[in-house]
Structures are given as structure tokens and as C-alpha cells.
Amino acid sequence: MLGLVVLAVLIPAIARAQQKTFYLDRLVVAGAPDDGIAIWRPYEAPRSRFFAQMGLGFTLNPLRIRTVAKEAGNSALRRYTKAPVSTQFIDYATVGAEVGGRATFLLTLPFALYQSGSDPAPVGVVGVGNLEPFALMDLRLDVRGMIYRTNDKKWLFGAGMSFFIPTGAQYSYGGDGATHTALNFSMETYVRDLIIAVNTGLNMRPTGVVGELAVANEWTLGAGAYLPLRDGRVRVGGSLTFSTGTESLKGPSGEYSTFFAARNTPLEWLAEGRMALDATRQVWLGGGLGTRLDTGYAAPDLRMLVMVGYYAPIEDSEATAPARRMKTIRDRLARDGVDSDHDGIPDDVDLCPSEPEDKLEPDPTDGCPKQADRDNDGI
């Protein structure tokens, strides 16, 4: 009998401590090493390639007390300065492949290396879960593709779908506790050398409640602008990301509309830079710095990131080896002898028979001088 009494007392306490939270971090890392950090581009490389990327991010106060608390009539809350989630150090691990110049497949597993916060029960806020210092986060599988491109390549459009697998800590802000999906759309254009990309989508996520905050389905929107420098080996830019709820949800104080509700509408900016560390642009280093622009959940007081990524081309190295190709060119020139621009490449294989080859990358044997490469695809 005593055991049943003790169990009856402990079960509600355990349930309170383990109340389901939700996936807190707003940053959806785009994936490829030369994408925007938070904005994915519909551009696809003409040659298939694998890639991997690792990022380390820090956020300060991603979940503030006034986002999850009801302030009216709560005098203790005005003196409370701690945050339910005050710091997060998150590792973003991504692997993927770009296939045939049309599709991208990528897998991203974020995990909190360390996170901290304070239980606001003393000021009447309940349901904040059990914040663990280390927490896995939901695994994300993305399938994306370019669906339309104008003939001049100035406008590109892409679409994709994200699948979230519930691998995350659902009681510690690492997961939504169920499999769900998101639909994504992307558009890209150029203004002179400036790359402009816009993302929008619908994240169909399960309902989660923490204090007075309830989250579920969301509309997402983001825009980025990026300027290539030093022939595309360096790129600087920034982005704005925004989301808001799309339905009415029930919180502890009753039902409310999440559409453009202050606590459900986070907005933040991120300045960033990327740099290729090698001549072939296979290794990329990047970083970002940003802050919130409003008080919506998960928009932090400060966000910092550092990222490193690597491309591995999928191609027949023997068929494209410069030495083998130059031998073929010399043999053709010796046999046919027609070379109008006198660059050592016969007219029947010279892509620019009236303009001499300048021997510069990305292709020193195509017979053409180097051209501007605004989209950094090596063409």
C-alpha cells in the first residue's frame, strides 16, 4: 500500500518534469558548402558531386521568459531575469550529393553539445520540460531540385521537401516527438554580380506547448543577398529569416491565433561570409553573426556560427585529365594542322577558334579565354 501511495505521488512529478517540449532551434542549415548558411539556392552544379559540412553554432537566450509567460498580474515575473533556455552550443553535421545538375539529396543531424537554462516554476511557468546539457535533435532529410531555369540563367526556381525524423530529445528542446514534413520553394536571380535568393515554405509540425507558448504548423520565409569576390573564391552577404504560425492553438490560458502573434513570429538577421581554401574550390570555410529583430520564440539575442565544408566530384578522372587531353590535342594538330587563332588547339576541337586560349582555369584546354562565372559553377 505504501508503495502505491509513493508511486501515485511520483508519477505526476515525473510527468511534469518530462512534459514534451518542441524543436527549438530556428536555423535550418541550407546544406551545401557554397550555399547560403540559412538560405538554399536552386542552383545545381553541372557535374555530380558529394559534399559534407560541419558547423558549430552558439545562441544566446533563444527562449526568453516573456515569450512563454503570461505577464498580466504576475509581479514576480517583472523581477525574474533568467531564461528557460539561455545558451545552446549546436553542432550541425550534413552530408549530401548533387546529381546530374538537377537534384540534391542531403541529410542533416544537429545536436546540442551543451545547453543551459533555468526552470521558471517560481514565477508560475510550467511545462518547460527537463533541459539536459547534451541533447540530440531531429534528423532532417532533404530532397531538392531545380524545376525551371530561363535560357539566360538569370532566373532559377527550385522546390523540395524536408522529412524530419524524431531522433531528438522531445523533453529537452531537441525534437517535435513525431515524424513530419515541410514543403520548400526557392528562387534565385542576379543584379549585376549580386546573387539574390528567396526561400518560402510550409513546415507541418506537431503541436508543442511550453508555458503560454504553443507551436504547430508554420509559414516560413527567408531572403538572402550574396556578393562574390576574388573571382568567386570569396563571398559575403546576409539573410533575413522569418516564420509565423498558421492556425489557432490552445495554451494554458485558452485558445489564441498564432498567425503573426508576437510570441509565434520570430525574425532575425544573419551576416555571413564564405571562402574557398583551395584553387579547385572543393574546401570552404564560412562564418556568420546575427541577432533577433523581435521577441518571437527561438530568435536569439545573439547567434554565431563557424562552418567548414568539402566537395568531392563524381567524375572519370582519366577522361578529363589535362595531360591526356593535351596529348590528344597535339595529335590532332599534327594530323590536321588547322589552327586559325594559333593557340595550339586545332579548330575542330577549339570551342573559340577565332580567340586564342589563355591557359587559365577553370579550363585551360578548351580553346577559349577565361569568361565571367557569376554562378561559380566553373563554366
Short mmCIF file of C-alpha atoms in Angstrom, two decimals, residues 9 57 87 96 134 139 154 207 246 263 268 314 336 367:
data_model
loop_
_atom_site.label_atom_id
_atom_site.label_comp_id
_atom_site.label_asym_id
_atom_site.label_seq_id
_atom_site.Cartn_x
_atom_site.Cartn_y
_atom_site.Cartn_z
CA VAL A 9 2.87 10.92 -5.73
CA GLY A 57 26.76 27.43 -33.63
CA THR A 87 22.55 29.15 -24.14
CA GLY A 96 24.73 15.10 -49.35
CA PHE A 134 23.55 17.36 -24.17
CA LEU A 139 17.29 14.23 -38.16
CA LYS A 154 19.26 34.80 -64.81
CA THR A 207 1.86 20.75 -31.67
CA THR A 246 -0.80 29.40 -39.40
CA ARG A 263 5.49 35.07 -29.41
CA GLU A 268 16.32 37.52 -37.24
CA ILE A 314 32.00 12.31 -59.07
CA ASP A 336 45.06 18.22 -89.42
CA GLY A 367 40.40 26.99 -76.68
#
